[in-house]
Short mmCIF file of C-alpha atoms and ligand atoms in Angstrom, two decimals:
data_model
loop_
_atom_site.label_atom_id
_atom_site.label_comp_id
_atom_site.label_asym_id
_atom_site.label_seq_id
_atom_site.Cartn_x
_atom_site.Cartn_y
_atom_site.Cartn_z
CA ALA D 32 25.11 16.73 25.10
CA SER D 33 25.44 20.30 25.61
CA ASN D 34 21.79 22.57 25.43
CA ALA D 35 20.39 23.85 22.21
CA MET D 36 19.79 27.43 23.33
CA TRP D 37 22.63 27.99 25.09
CA GLY D 38 25.52 25.51 24.12
CA GLY D 39 27.59 27.25 22.09
CA ARG D 40 30.22 27.94 25.04
CA PHE D 41 29.72 24.17 26.97
CA GLU D 42 31.14 20.94 26.40
CA SER D 43 28.62 19.40 28.26
CA GLY D 44 25.24 19.38 29.35
CA PRO D 45 23.74 20.02 33.08
CA SER D 46 23.40 17.23 35.82
CA ALA D 47 20.39 15.74 36.52
CA VAL D 48 19.98 17.97 39.58
CA MET D 49 20.47 21.19 38.25
CA GLU D 50 18.27 19.95 35.50
CA LYS D 51 15.60 19.59 38.21
CA ILE D 52 16.60 23.10 40.28
CA ASN D 53 16.75 24.91 36.61
CA ALA D 54 13.38 23.32 34.91
CA SER D 55 10.04 25.76 35.45
CA ILE D 56 8.16 24.16 32.73
CA GLY D 57 5.94 21.99 35.85
CA PHE D 58 4.81 25.32 36.32
CA ASP D 59 4.81 28.13 33.66
CA LYS D 60 3.27 25.67 30.89
CA ARG D 61 0.44 27.71 32.39
CA PHE D 62 1.58 30.46 30.19
CA TYR D 63 1.77 28.80 26.86
CA ARG D 64 -1.17 31.02 25.38
CA HIS D 65 0.30 33.94 26.35
CA ASP D 66 3.72 32.66 25.64
CA ILE D 67 2.72 31.67 22.06
CA MET D 68 0.23 35.30 21.65
CA GLY D 69 3.46 36.96 22.70
CA SER D 70 5.80 35.71 20.20
CA LYS D 71 3.03 35.63 17.02
CA ALA D 72 2.82 39.63 17.82
CA HIS D 73 7.10 40.02 18.00
CA CYS D 74 7.43 37.89 14.76
CA ALA D 75 4.66 40.08 13.04
CA MET D 76 6.17 42.99 13.88
CA LEU D 77 9.43 41.27 12.88
CA VAL D 78 8.03 41.17 9.42
CA ARG D 79 6.76 44.56 9.42
CA GLN D 80 9.82 45.97 10.40
CA GLY D 81 11.88 44.18 7.64
CA ILE D 82 13.48 42.43 9.95
CA LEU D 83 12.05 39.09 8.86
CA SER D 84 11.26 37.86 5.64
CA GLU D 85 7.73 37.62 4.93
CA ASP D 86 8.02 33.73 4.19
CA ASP D 87 10.13 33.00 7.77
CA GLY D 88 7.25 35.21 9.04
CA ARG D 89 4.42 33.12 7.47
CA ALA D 90 5.91 29.66 8.68
CA ILE D 91 6.96 31.07 12.03
CA ILE D 92 3.08 32.28 12.60
CA ASP D 93 1.50 28.62 11.09
CA GLY D 94 4.04 26.47 13.47
CA LEU D 95 2.82 28.48 16.75
CA ASP D 96 -0.65 27.64 15.68
CA GLN D 97 0.02 24.42 15.69
CA VAL D 98 2.24 24.23 18.65
CA LEU D 99 -0.62 25.94 20.07
CA GLN D 100 -3.25 23.33 18.72
CA GLU D 101 -0.94 20.66 19.77
CA ILE D 102 -1.00 21.83 23.89
CA GLU D 103 -4.84 22.56 23.44
CA ASP D 104 -5.21 18.99 22.36
CA GLY D 105 -3.33 17.32 25.06
CA ARG D 106 -0.43 16.07 22.45
CA PHE D 107 2.80 18.09 23.42
CA GLU D 108 5.37 16.42 24.95
CA PHE D 109 6.50 19.17 27.39
CA LYS D 110 10.35 18.51 28.53
CA THR D 111 12.83 19.68 31.86
CA GLU D 112 15.42 19.27 29.59
CA LEU D 113 14.07 22.69 28.12
CA GLU D 114 13.80 24.23 31.24
CA ASP D 115 10.65 26.18 30.73
CA ILE D 116 7.53 27.49 28.22
CA HIS D 117 9.29 29.45 25.90
CA MET D 118 12.17 27.12 25.14
CA ASN D 119 9.71 24.28 25.17
CA VAL D 120 7.39 26.16 22.64
CA GLU D 121 10.37 27.13 20.63
CA ALA D 122 11.84 23.74 20.33
CA ARG D 123 9.04 22.27 19.05
CA LEU D 124 8.53 25.03 16.26
CA ALA D 125 11.80 24.10 15.04
CA GLU D 126 10.83 20.17 15.12
CA ILE D 127 7.74 21.89 12.85
CA ILE D 128 9.07 24.32 10.60
CA GLY D 129 12.57 23.82 10.41
CA GLU D 130 15.53 27.05 10.16
CA PRO D 131 13.02 30.18 10.33
CA ALA D 132 11.91 28.91 14.22
CA GLY D 133 15.69 30.43 15.37
CA ARG D 134 15.00 33.61 13.93
CA LEU D 135 11.72 34.15 16.42
CA HIS D 136 14.32 35.14 18.80
CA THR D 137 16.10 38.11 17.35
CA ALA D 138 15.93 41.20 19.18
CA ARG D 139 14.32 39.60 21.79
CA SER D 140 15.43 37.14 25.26
CA ARG D 141 13.52 35.48 27.54
CA ASN D 142 14.13 38.27 30.50
CA ASP D 143 11.52 40.31 28.20
CA GLN D 144 9.27 37.28 27.12
CA VAL D 145 8.65 35.67 30.04
CA ALA D 146 8.01 39.09 32.01
CA THR D 147 5.35 39.86 29.23
CA ASP D 148 3.76 36.64 29.21
CA PHE D 149 3.62 36.83 33.05
CA ARG D 150 1.64 39.91 32.78
CA LEU D 151 -0.40 38.57 30.01
CA TRP D 152 -1.52 36.14 32.38
CA THR D 153 -2.12 37.94 35.18
CA ARG D 154 -3.97 40.25 32.85
CA ASP D 155 -6.64 37.15 32.67
CA ALA D 156 -6.56 36.16 35.59
CA LEU D 157 -7.30 39.62 36.96
CA ASP D 158 -10.18 40.11 34.97
CA GLU D 159 -11.88 36.34 36.19
CA ILE D 160 -11.46 37.21 39.89
CA ASP D 161 -13.67 41.28 39.12
CA ARG D 162 -15.87 38.24 37.22
CA GLY D 163 -16.32 36.37 40.47
CA LEU D 164 -15.93 39.04 42.88
CA GLU D 165 -18.88 40.75 40.85
CA ALA D 166 -20.77 37.34 41.55
CA LEU D 167 -20.27 37.33 44.87
CA GLN D 168 -21.89 40.90 45.47
CA ARG D 169 -24.62 39.58 43.85
CA ALA D 170 -25.53 37.72 46.22
CA LEU D 171 -25.23 39.49 48.67
CA ILE D 172 -27.02 42.21 47.60
CA ALA D 173 -29.58 39.83 47.73
CA GLN D 174 -29.68 38.80 50.53
CA ALA D 175 -29.62 42.09 51.57
CA GLU D 176 -32.76 43.32 49.72
CA ALA D 177 -34.05 39.83 50.80
CA HIS D 178 -33.85 40.83 54.58
CA ALA D 179 -33.54 44.83 54.93
CA GLU D 180 -35.76 44.64 57.86
CA THR D 181 -34.81 41.33 59.27
CA VAL D 182 -33.43 42.74 62.67
CA MET D 183 -29.94 40.95 64.09
CA PRO D 184 -27.69 41.86 66.87
CA GLY D 185 -25.17 43.81 65.63
CA PHE D 186 -21.86 43.19 67.67
CA THR D 187 -18.55 45.07 68.90
CA HIS D 188 -16.19 42.69 71.19
CA LEU D 189 -18.40 40.04 69.93
CA GLN D 190 -21.01 41.50 72.54
CA ALA D 191 -24.37 42.36 71.25
CA ALA D 192 -23.70 46.36 70.79
CA GLN D 193 -26.93 47.68 68.69
CA PRO D 194 -29.68 46.00 66.63
CA ILE D 195 -28.84 45.89 63.18
CA THR D 196 -30.57 44.42 59.91
CA PHE D 197 -29.16 41.56 58.34
CA GLY D 198 -29.48 43.17 55.20
CA HIS D 199 -27.46 45.70 56.40
CA HIS D 200 -24.20 43.28 57.56
CA MET D 201 -24.16 41.90 53.69
CA MET D 202 -24.24 45.11 52.03
CA ALA D 203 -21.24 46.23 54.79
CA TYR D 204 -19.56 43.01 52.35
CA VAL D 205 -20.32 44.54 49.32
CA GLU D 206 -18.47 47.65 50.38
CA MET D 207 -15.49 45.75 50.89
CA ILE D 208 -15.48 43.63 48.14
CA GLY D 209 -16.31 46.61 45.97
CA ARG D 210 -12.86 47.74 47.61
CA ASP D 211 -11.16 44.90 46.24
CA ARG D 212 -12.32 45.47 42.84
CA GLY D 213 -11.25 48.87 42.74
CA ARG D 214 -7.62 47.32 44.07
CA PHE D 215 -7.37 44.59 40.97
CA GLY D 216 -8.59 47.29 38.99
CA ASP D 217 -5.73 49.76 39.27
CA CYS D 218 -3.30 47.20 39.49
CA ARG D 219 -4.53 46.03 36.39
CA THR D 220 -3.96 49.41 35.02
CA ARG D 221 -0.51 49.62 36.11
CA LEU D 222 0.56 46.47 34.94
CA ASN D 223 -0.30 47.10 31.18
CA GLU D 224 2.78 48.37 30.34
CA CYS D 225 4.47 45.83 27.90
CA PRO D 226 8.68 44.51 28.46
CA LEU D 227 8.48 42.97 24.55
CA GLY D 228 11.68 44.31 22.96
CA ALA D 229 13.49 45.20 26.01
CA ALA D 230 15.45 42.56 25.31
CA ALA D 231 17.95 40.89 27.78
CA LEU D 232 18.46 43.99 29.65
CA ALA D 233 19.44 46.94 27.79
CA GLY D 234 17.42 47.22 24.63
CA THR D 235 18.83 46.28 20.71
CA SER D 236 20.45 47.23 18.25
CA PHE D 237 17.85 46.20 15.70
CA PRO D 238 15.16 48.81 14.36
CA ILE D 239 12.11 46.92 16.32
CA ASP D 240 8.61 48.79 16.90
CA ARG D 241 8.38 48.24 20.71
CA HIS D 242 4.80 50.20 20.55
CA ALA D 243 3.64 48.26 18.15
CA THR D 244 4.06 44.79 19.56
CA ALA D 245 2.31 46.41 22.56
CA GLU D 246 -0.45 47.34 21.03
CA LEU D 247 -0.46 43.96 18.94
CA LEU D 248 -1.17 42.68 22.66
CA GLY D 249 -3.56 45.23 24.30
CA PHE D 250 -0.72 46.99 26.21
CA ASP D 251 -1.62 50.68 26.77
CA ARG D 252 2.37 51.56 25.92
CA PRO D 253 5.66 49.82 26.14
CA CYS D 254 7.50 49.93 29.28
CA ALA D 255 9.55 52.92 29.21
CA ASN D 256 12.78 51.69 30.52
CA SER D 257 14.14 48.37 29.48
CA LEU D 258 15.97 47.60 33.16
CA ASP D 259 12.47 47.96 34.49
CA ALA D 260 10.79 46.04 32.03
CA VAL D 261 12.89 42.78 32.78
CA SER D 262 13.32 43.99 36.51
CA ASP D 263 9.55 44.51 37.83
CA ARG D 264 7.63 42.47 39.56
CA ASP D 265 5.13 45.00 41.55
CA PHE D 266 2.62 44.06 38.99
CA ALA D 267 2.79 40.12 40.58
CA LEU D 268 3.39 41.83 44.36
CA GLU D 269 0.59 44.23 44.16
CA PHE D 270 -1.83 41.47 42.42
CA LEU D 271 -0.95 39.30 45.73
CA SER D 272 -1.46 42.22 48.15
CA ALA D 273 -5.10 43.31 46.68
CA ALA D 274 -5.33 39.04 46.58
CA SER D 275 -4.47 39.28 50.63
CA ILE D 276 -6.62 42.14 51.36
CA CYS D 277 -9.67 40.51 49.16
CA ALA D 278 -9.12 36.89 51.34
CA ILE D 279 -9.19 38.37 54.26
CA HIS D 280 -12.14 39.49 53.85
CA LEU D 281 -13.80 36.35 52.59
CA SER D 282 -11.88 35.15 55.91
CA ARG D 283 -13.81 37.76 58.30
CA LEU D 284 -17.44 35.78 56.36
CA ALA D 285 -15.95 33.04 56.82
CA GLU D 286 -15.29 33.48 60.27
CA GLU D 287 -19.28 35.08 60.70
CA MET D 288 -21.04 31.84 59.04
CA VAL D 289 -18.84 29.96 61.56
CA ILE D 290 -20.33 31.57 64.93
CA TRP D 291 -23.80 31.82 63.08
CA THR D 292 -23.94 28.82 62.52
CA THR D 293 -23.63 27.13 66.07
CA ALA D 294 -27.03 25.79 67.98
CA GLN D 295 -26.06 28.68 70.40
CA PHE D 296 -25.98 31.34 67.80
CA ALA D 297 -28.48 29.96 65.02
CA PHE D 298 -28.71 32.61 63.21
CA VAL D 299 -28.36 31.11 59.71
CA LYS D 300 -27.93 27.83 57.86
CA LEU D 301 -26.23 26.81 54.83
CA SER D 302 -27.53 25.04 52.43
CA ASP D 303 -26.64 20.97 52.48
CA GLY D 304 -25.03 21.62 49.40
CA TYR D 305 -21.88 23.74 51.21
CA THR D 306 -22.58 21.40 54.88
CA THR D 307 -20.39 18.54 55.40
CA GLY D 308 -21.63 15.64 58.14
CA SER D 309 -19.59 14.31 60.99
CA SER D 310 -18.61 10.46 60.96
CA ILE D 311 -19.44 9.96 64.14
CA MET D 312 -21.95 12.46 65.41
CA PRO D 313 -25.35 12.15 63.46
CA GLN D 314 -26.42 15.11 64.51
CA LYS D 315 -23.70 17.38 63.24
CA ARG D 316 -24.25 20.02 60.55
CA ASN D 317 -20.11 21.50 59.77
CA PRO D 318 -19.67 24.41 58.27
CA ASP D 319 -16.02 23.08 56.89
CA ALA D 320 -16.46 25.00 53.48
CA ALA D 321 -16.19 28.31 55.36
CA GLU D 322 -13.55 27.06 57.82
CA LEU D 323 -11.80 26.73 54.68
CA VAL D 324 -12.06 29.69 53.24
CA ARG D 325 -10.85 31.62 56.18
CA ALA D 326 -7.54 28.90 56.53
CA LYS D 327 -6.92 29.69 53.14
CA ALA D 328 -6.71 33.23 53.76
CA GLY D 329 -3.21 32.06 55.24
CA ARG D 330 -1.82 30.70 52.23
CA VAL D 331 -2.65 33.78 49.91
CA ILE D 332 -0.70 36.01 52.78
CA GLY D 333 2.05 33.42 52.48
CA ASP D 334 1.93 34.02 49.00
CA LEU D 335 2.42 37.52 49.11
CA ASN D 336 4.90 37.09 51.93
CA SER D 337 6.77 34.29 49.85
CA LEU D 338 7.42 36.93 46.73
CA LEU D 339 8.14 40.02 49.15
CA ILE D 340 10.99 38.17 49.88
CA VAL D 341 12.49 36.82 47.06
CA MET D 342 12.32 40.03 45.55
CA LYS D 343 13.87 42.34 48.22
CA GLY D 344 17.48 41.87 47.75
CA LEU D 345 17.58 41.17 44.46
CA PRO D 346 20.19 43.71 42.52
CA LEU D 347 19.04 44.75 38.48
CA ALA D 348 18.26 43.23 36.39
CA TYR D 349 17.00 40.01 35.58
CA SER D 350 18.54 36.90 38.16
CA LYS D 351 17.33 33.12 38.42
CA ASP D 352 15.17 34.15 41.96
CA MET D 353 12.95 35.61 39.81
CA GLN D 354 11.88 32.40 38.42
CA ASP D 355 10.11 31.77 41.43
CA ASP D 356 7.57 34.54 41.53
CA LYS D 357 5.05 32.29 39.52
CA GLU D 358 3.80 29.66 41.85
CA PRO D 359 2.94 32.48 44.25
CA VAL D 360 0.96 33.92 42.06
CA PHE D 361 -0.46 30.84 41.02
CA GLU D 362 -0.97 29.14 43.58
CA ALA D 363 -2.59 32.55 45.34
CA TYR D 364 -5.32 32.92 42.13
CA ASP D 365 -6.50 29.29 42.25
CA THR D 366 -7.31 29.32 46.27
CA LEU D 367 -8.69 32.83 45.61
CA GLU D 368 -11.22 31.52 42.92
CA LEU D 369 -12.30 28.58 44.85
CA CYS D 370 -12.68 30.94 47.86
CA ILE D 371 -15.00 33.37 45.81
CA ALA D 372 -17.07 30.58 44.16
CA ALA D 373 -17.63 29.02 47.53
CA MET D 374 -18.16 31.66 48.95
CA THR D 375 -20.80 32.94 46.58
CA GLY D 376 -22.33 29.56 46.81
CA MET D 377 -22.46 29.93 50.44
CA ILE D 378 -24.05 32.91 50.66
CA THR D 379 -26.43 32.95 47.76
CA ASP D 380 -28.17 29.46 49.37
CA LEU D 381 -28.00 31.19 52.79
CA ARG D 382 -31.41 30.69 55.18
CA VAL D 383 -31.21 33.04 57.07
CA ASN D 384 -33.71 32.15 60.62
CA SER D 385 -35.26 35.40 61.26
CA GLU D 386 -37.26 34.82 64.66
CA ARG D 387 -33.96 33.97 66.11
CA CYS D 388 -32.11 36.67 64.64
CA ARG D 389 -34.75 39.02 65.97
CA GLU D 390 -34.69 37.10 69.64
CA SER D 391 -31.30 37.60 69.82
CA ALA D 392 -31.28 40.93 68.83
CA SER D 393 -33.62 41.87 71.73
CA ALA D 394 -30.79 40.63 74.03
CA GLY D 395 -28.20 42.45 76.09
CA PHE D 396 -29.73 45.68 76.35
CA THR D 397 -29.55 46.04 73.18
CA THR D 398 -31.71 49.45 72.92
CA ALA D 399 -30.12 51.32 76.06
CA THR D 400 -28.86 53.64 73.68
CA ASP D 401 -31.59 54.33 72.01
CA MET D 402 -32.75 55.24 75.31
CA ALA D 403 -29.98 57.33 75.86
CA ASP D 404 -30.29 58.96 72.85
CA TRP D 405 -34.60 59.74 73.87
CA LEU D 406 -33.68 61.43 77.26
CA VAL D 407 -31.17 63.57 75.11
CA ARG D 408 -33.91 64.66 72.70
CA GLU D 409 -37.03 65.23 74.85
CA LEU D 410 -35.75 65.99 77.99
CA ASN D 411 -32.78 67.95 76.20
CA MET D 412 -30.45 65.96 78.89
CA PRO D 413 -26.60 66.33 77.60
CA PHE D 414 -25.47 62.72 76.35
CA ARG D 415 -22.95 62.15 79.07
CA ARG D 416 -25.77 62.32 82.09
CA ALA D 417 -28.43 60.37 79.65
CA HIS D 418 -26.28 57.82 79.19
CA HIS D 419 -25.46 57.48 82.90
CA VAL D 420 -29.67 57.37 83.15
CA ALA D 421 -29.41 54.82 80.55
CA GLY D 422 -26.92 52.67 82.39
CA SER D 423 -28.59 52.90 85.96
CA LEU D 424 -31.88 51.68 83.80
CA VAL D 425 -29.43 48.58 82.46
CA LYS D 426 -28.16 47.93 85.57
CA LEU D 427 -31.93 47.78 87.54
CA ALA D 428 -33.75 45.50 85.05
CA GLU D 429 -30.30 42.68 84.67
CA THR D 430 -31.87 43.21 88.68
CA LYS D 431 -34.96 42.09 88.40
CA GLY D 432 -34.02 39.61 85.62
CA CYS D 433 -35.38 41.62 82.62
CA ASP D 434 -34.90 43.20 79.36
CA LEU D 435 -35.41 47.03 79.53
CA PRO D 436 -39.12 47.10 77.22
CA ASP D 437 -39.59 45.07 80.56
CA LEU D 438 -39.24 47.83 82.94
CA THR D 439 -42.82 49.38 84.01
CA LEU D 440 -42.95 53.31 83.48
CA ALA D 441 -43.12 53.47 88.15
CA GLU D 442 -39.82 51.72 87.43
CA MET D 443 -38.66 53.96 85.07
CA GLN D 444 -39.64 56.98 87.16
CA SER D 445 -38.15 56.05 89.72
CA ILE D 446 -34.68 57.12 88.24
CA GLU D 447 -35.33 59.17 86.19
CA PRO D 448 -38.82 61.09 86.40
CA GLY D 449 -39.00 62.79 83.63
CA ILE D 450 -39.33 59.58 81.71
CA THR D 451 -42.76 59.38 80.01
CA ALA D 452 -45.07 56.51 78.01
CA ALA D 453 -43.66 57.72 75.04
CA ALA D 454 -40.02 56.42 76.05
CA MET D 455 -41.18 52.97 75.74
CA ALA D 456 -41.55 53.31 72.33
CA VAL D 457 -38.32 53.29 71.30
CA LEU D 458 -37.22 50.70 73.38
CA THR D 459 -37.85 47.68 70.67
CA VAL D 460 -35.68 46.62 68.48
CA GLU D 461 -38.02 48.00 64.93
CA ALA D 462 -38.04 51.26 66.41
CA SER D 463 -34.60 51.30 66.95
CA VAL D 464 -33.02 49.89 63.44
CA ARG D 465 -35.82 52.18 62.27
CA SER D 466 -34.87 55.10 63.58
CA ARG D 467 -31.11 54.85 62.12
CA THR D 468 -31.96 57.11 58.89
CA SER D 469 -28.50 58.38 59.13
CA PHE D 470 -26.48 58.06 55.89
CA GLY D 471 -25.44 54.78 55.72
CA GLY D 472 -27.23 53.68 58.71
CA THR D 473 -28.88 50.89 59.26
CA ALA D 474 -32.11 51.70 58.81
CA PRO D 475 -34.70 49.24 56.53
CA ASP D 476 -35.28 51.95 53.92
CA ASN D 477 -31.31 52.60 53.92
CA VAL D 478 -30.83 48.97 53.02
CA ARG D 479 -33.14 49.03 50.33
CA ALA D 480 -31.62 52.30 48.87
CA ALA D 481 -27.73 51.08 49.49
CA ALA D 482 -28.90 47.88 47.39
CA HIS D 483 -30.30 49.17 44.66
CA ALA D 484 -27.31 52.04 44.19
CA ALA D 485 -24.76 49.05 44.52
CA ARG D 486 -26.77 47.51 41.72
CA ASP D 487 -26.45 50.55 39.65
CA VAL D 488 -22.63 50.66 40.52
CA PHE D 489 -21.01 47.30 41.28
CA LEU D 490 -23.10 45.40 39.14
CA ALA D 491 -22.91 44.97 34.86
CA GLY D 492 -27.10 44.61 33.27
N1 LIG F 716 11.79 30.06 32.89
C1 LIG F 716 13.14 31.75 33.25
C2 LIG F 716 12.34 32.40 34.36
O1 LIG F 716 10.64 32.15 34.84
C3 LIG F 716 12.99 32.77 32.05
C4 LIG F 716 14.39 33.14 31.85
C5 LIG F 716 15.36 33.14 32.00
N2 LIG F 716 15.88 34.17 31.80
C6 LIG F 716 17.80 33.69 32.31
N3 LIG F 716 18.48 35.41 31.83
N4 LIG F 716 17.87 33.17 32.60
O2 LIG F 716 11.69 33.47 34.74
#
């Protein structure tokens, strides 16, 4: 049998394989709420413009509400032969209300319909992600406040570099997540134009009111160009780009969890809730959640690539290739949501071993820069020379097998006679972090102020 939606010029129906490759209902059923919302807005506008009778309009709206209810109750039967969510909904509407159902598609095409559904869905997804990221920032800020004074090594090349505070490290991620939220927010702003009424590609001869439907659906305005309205998937690409960058941030933090939980580092302990054991090694506490967050960033990046490649050669306007735009976005969204939740849980429960962090911070001559700075400040030495002197002190300590602060004053003076007992005071890790008061620096007071400010900037209430 030929297709009920477009079968007029066909003798017979599609082959089974055609039906299978053509159908998107398996995944685009996720649009059901937005599809029905869009149809109701379109219907209300058609009535207001006198294109549809009041009676037909009422029948359609009531029928759509019933379809929505059936889907939400799990009573709706999705059919592959009806291709996608749009035709599944409309076909069921026809079963319920009969002839008026066929009038709903006046001045509309599936091309503007799917573009509208997808934007509405993505807008909701963006709002969900923003809530998740705010919760993650809240957890990071709480750890930053609890550990504003906890000294740990800061690294470059994963080699101990200079002492920092644990809170400062947490606040670095608060900044990254803040920019992620900004990127998602920018995406939302640009996304918020309504394709509905662009019809297949050229607009329509019916006296529709696109501004009205845009407003009913919470869009800022209708898309200005009908071709662009049905062809554009920038919003999906932008979503995936922002998601990829965000996933990379989560992955870097996850990687730090993996490193920090090792027996060799032992800076932090993940809670039982976010750790697994080994089936053979009884002592093991594996950071699986962190490892999976690290792995899943790869999927999100893959999703971005996948849609970029689908889109890159498509001529205007709609091509069926664009039906394949949804799965990457769904996967990226589901993956990112899960990763955000897992990371928020890990950070919330995280126990920091302050003693161990402090101990590690003092190993590896991490206050050598403080020594050089002292020579500059107190002896008015050019920094380059001070660097050289401090380097010689490190070499001496290394030969002696001790830390910098363990050198005697006499030993220090053997390298630079101007050094006084006062220099010893700057060599502790506490003094080092306390001295880093420059804007954005790691000093505990700075961290407390940054956390306080971040609550105002990023957290609602
Ligand atoms: N299921 C289709 C999609 O997701 C809807 C649009 C179909 N349009 C068309 N011209 N065949 O892209």
